[in-house]
Backbone as JSON, one array per atom type, in Angstrom:
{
  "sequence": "XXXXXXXXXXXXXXXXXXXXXXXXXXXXXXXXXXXXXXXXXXXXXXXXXXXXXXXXXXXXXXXXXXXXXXXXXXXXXXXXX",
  "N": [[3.74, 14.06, -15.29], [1.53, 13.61, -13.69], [0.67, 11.55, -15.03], [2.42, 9.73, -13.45], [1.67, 9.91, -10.67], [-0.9, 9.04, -11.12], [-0.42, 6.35, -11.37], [0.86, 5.7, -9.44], [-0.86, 5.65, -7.53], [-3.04, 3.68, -8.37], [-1.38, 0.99, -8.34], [-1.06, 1.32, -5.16], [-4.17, 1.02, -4.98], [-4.46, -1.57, -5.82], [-3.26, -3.46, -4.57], [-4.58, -2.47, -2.03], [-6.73, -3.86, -2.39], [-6.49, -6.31, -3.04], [-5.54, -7.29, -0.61], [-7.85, -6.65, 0.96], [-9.47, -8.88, -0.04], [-8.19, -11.03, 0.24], [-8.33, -11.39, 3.36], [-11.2, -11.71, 3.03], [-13.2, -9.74, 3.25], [-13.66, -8.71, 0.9], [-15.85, -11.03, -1.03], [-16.92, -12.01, -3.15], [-15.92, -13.11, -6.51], [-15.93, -11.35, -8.6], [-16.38, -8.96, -7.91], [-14.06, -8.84, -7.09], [-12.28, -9.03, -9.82], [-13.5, -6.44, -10.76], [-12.27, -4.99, -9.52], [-9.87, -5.42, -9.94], [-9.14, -4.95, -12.28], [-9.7, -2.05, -12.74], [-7.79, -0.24, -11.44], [-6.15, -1.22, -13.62], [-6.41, -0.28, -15.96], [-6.42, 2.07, -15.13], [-3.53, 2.16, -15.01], [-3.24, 2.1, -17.95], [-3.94, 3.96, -19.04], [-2.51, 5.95, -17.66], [0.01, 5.25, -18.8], [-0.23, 5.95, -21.6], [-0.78, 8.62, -21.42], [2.43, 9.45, -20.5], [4.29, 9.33, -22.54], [6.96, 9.1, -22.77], [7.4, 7.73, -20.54], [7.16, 4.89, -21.19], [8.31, 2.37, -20.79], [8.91, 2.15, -18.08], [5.38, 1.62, -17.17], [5.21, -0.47, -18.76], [6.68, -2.29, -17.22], [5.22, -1.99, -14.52], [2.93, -2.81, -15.44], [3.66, -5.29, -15.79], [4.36, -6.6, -13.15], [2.04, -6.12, -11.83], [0.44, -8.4, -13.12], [1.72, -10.18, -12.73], [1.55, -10.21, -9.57], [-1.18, -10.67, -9.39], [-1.5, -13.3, -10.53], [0.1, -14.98, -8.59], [-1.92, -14.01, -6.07], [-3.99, -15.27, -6.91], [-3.19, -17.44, -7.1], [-2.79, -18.29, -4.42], [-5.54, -18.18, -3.16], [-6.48, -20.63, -4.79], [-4.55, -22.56, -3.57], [-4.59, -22.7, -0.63], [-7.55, -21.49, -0.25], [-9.46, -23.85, -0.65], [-8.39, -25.91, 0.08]],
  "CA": [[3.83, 13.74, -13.87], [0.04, 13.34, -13.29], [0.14, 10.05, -15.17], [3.03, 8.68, -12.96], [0.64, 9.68, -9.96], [-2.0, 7.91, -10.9], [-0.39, 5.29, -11.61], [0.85, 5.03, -7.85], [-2.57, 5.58, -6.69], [-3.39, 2.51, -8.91], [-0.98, 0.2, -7.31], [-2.1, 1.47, -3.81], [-5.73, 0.23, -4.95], [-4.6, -2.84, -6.2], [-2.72, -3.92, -2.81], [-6.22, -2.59, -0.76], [-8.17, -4.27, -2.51], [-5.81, -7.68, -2.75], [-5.74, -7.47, 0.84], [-9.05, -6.71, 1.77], [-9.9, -9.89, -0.84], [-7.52, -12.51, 0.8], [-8.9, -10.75, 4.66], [-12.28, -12.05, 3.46], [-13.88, -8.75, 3.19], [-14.54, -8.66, -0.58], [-15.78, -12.6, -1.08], [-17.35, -11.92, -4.7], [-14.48, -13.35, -7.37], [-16.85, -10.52, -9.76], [-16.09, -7.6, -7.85], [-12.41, -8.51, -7.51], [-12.06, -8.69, -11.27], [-13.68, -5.26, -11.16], [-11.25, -4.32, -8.57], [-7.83, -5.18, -10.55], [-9.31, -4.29, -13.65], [-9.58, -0.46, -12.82], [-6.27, -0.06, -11.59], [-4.97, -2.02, -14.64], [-6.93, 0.41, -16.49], [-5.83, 3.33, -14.94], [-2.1, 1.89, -15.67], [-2.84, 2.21, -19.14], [-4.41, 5.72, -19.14], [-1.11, 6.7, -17.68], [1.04, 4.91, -20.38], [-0.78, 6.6, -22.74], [-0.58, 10.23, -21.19], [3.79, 9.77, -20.39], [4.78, 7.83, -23.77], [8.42, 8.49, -22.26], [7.71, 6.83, -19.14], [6.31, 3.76, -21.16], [8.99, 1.52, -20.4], [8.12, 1.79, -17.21], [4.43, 1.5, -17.08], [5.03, -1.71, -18.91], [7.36, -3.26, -15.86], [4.59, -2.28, -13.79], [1.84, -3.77, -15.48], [3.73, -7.21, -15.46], [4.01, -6.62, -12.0], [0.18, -6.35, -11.87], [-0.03, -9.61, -13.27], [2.28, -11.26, -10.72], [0.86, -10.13, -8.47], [-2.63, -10.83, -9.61], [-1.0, -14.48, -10.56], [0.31, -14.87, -7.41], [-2.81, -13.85, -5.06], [-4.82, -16.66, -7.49], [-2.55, -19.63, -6.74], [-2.82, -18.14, -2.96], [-6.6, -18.64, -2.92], [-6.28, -21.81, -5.19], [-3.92, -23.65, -2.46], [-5.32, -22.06, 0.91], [-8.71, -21.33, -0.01], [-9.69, -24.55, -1.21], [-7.77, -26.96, 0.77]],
  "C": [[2.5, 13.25, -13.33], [0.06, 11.72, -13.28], [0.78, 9.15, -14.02], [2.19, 8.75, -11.28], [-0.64, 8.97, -9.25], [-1.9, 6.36, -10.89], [0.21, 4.26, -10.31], [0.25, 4.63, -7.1], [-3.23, 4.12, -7.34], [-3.02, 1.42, -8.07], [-1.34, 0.31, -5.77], [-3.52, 0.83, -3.77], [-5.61, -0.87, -5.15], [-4.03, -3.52, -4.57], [-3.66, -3.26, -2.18], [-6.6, -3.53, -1.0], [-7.86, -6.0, -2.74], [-6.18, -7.89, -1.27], [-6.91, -7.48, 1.87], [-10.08, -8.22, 1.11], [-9.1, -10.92, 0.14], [-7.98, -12.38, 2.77], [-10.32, -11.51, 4.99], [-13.27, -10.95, 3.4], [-14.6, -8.59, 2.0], [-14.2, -10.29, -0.34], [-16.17, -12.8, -2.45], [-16.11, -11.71, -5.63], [-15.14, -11.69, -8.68], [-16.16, -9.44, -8.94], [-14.38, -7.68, -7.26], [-11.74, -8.62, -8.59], [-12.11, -7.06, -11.37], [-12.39, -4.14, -10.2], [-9.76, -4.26, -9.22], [-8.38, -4.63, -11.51], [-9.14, -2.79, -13.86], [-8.37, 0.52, -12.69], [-5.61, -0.34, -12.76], [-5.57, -1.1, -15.73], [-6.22, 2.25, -16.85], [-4.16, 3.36, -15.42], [-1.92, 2.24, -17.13], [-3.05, 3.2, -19.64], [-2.8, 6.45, -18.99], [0.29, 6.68, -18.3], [0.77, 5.2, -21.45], [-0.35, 7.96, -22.44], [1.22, 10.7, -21.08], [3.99, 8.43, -21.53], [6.11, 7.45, -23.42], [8.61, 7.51, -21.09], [7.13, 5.14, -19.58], [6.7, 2.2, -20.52], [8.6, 1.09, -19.29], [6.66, 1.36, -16.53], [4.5, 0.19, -17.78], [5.89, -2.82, -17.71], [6.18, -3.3, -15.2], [3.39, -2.49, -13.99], [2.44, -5.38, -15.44], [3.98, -7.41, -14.39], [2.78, -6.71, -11.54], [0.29, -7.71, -12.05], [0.82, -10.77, -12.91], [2.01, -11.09, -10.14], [-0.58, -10.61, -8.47], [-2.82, -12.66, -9.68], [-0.7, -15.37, -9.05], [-0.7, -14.84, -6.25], [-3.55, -14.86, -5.92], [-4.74, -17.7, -7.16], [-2.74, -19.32, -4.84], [-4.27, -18.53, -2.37], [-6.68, -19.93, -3.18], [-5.76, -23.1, -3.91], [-4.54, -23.26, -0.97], [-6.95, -22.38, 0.93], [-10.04, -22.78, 0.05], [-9.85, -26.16, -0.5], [-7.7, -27.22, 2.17]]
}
């Protein structure tokens, strides 16, 4: 149960820290690497600790990286243009 915890608290950081990135708040592309990365980190700590829940911890890392996909092409076309 811990892992699936953390792994909520993960997604919660990743949507701050998306949002405080597309807001303008974090402007350094470096510390929003370091920003998904830890969450995506922590995702895998907790697919390691529930092996039954892995199934799931793999949906919601490819959710991570739609979403991470997704907020890229959002800077790409907006930020840019």
């Amino acid at each position: 149960m811990r892992g699936l915890n953390l792994s909520i608290l993960s997604l919660g950081l990743f949507i701050l820290y998306g949002a405080l990135f597309v807001g303008g708040i974090i402007t350094n592309f470096l510390m929003l690497y370091i920003c998904i990365l830890l969450p995506f980190f922590a995702f895998v700590f907790a697919a390691k600790e529930e092996k039954s829940n892995l199934k799931t911890a793999i949906t919601v890392i490819s959710g991570f990286v739609l979403i991470a996909v997704l907020l890229l092409l959002y800077l790409i076309i907006f930020q840019t243009g």
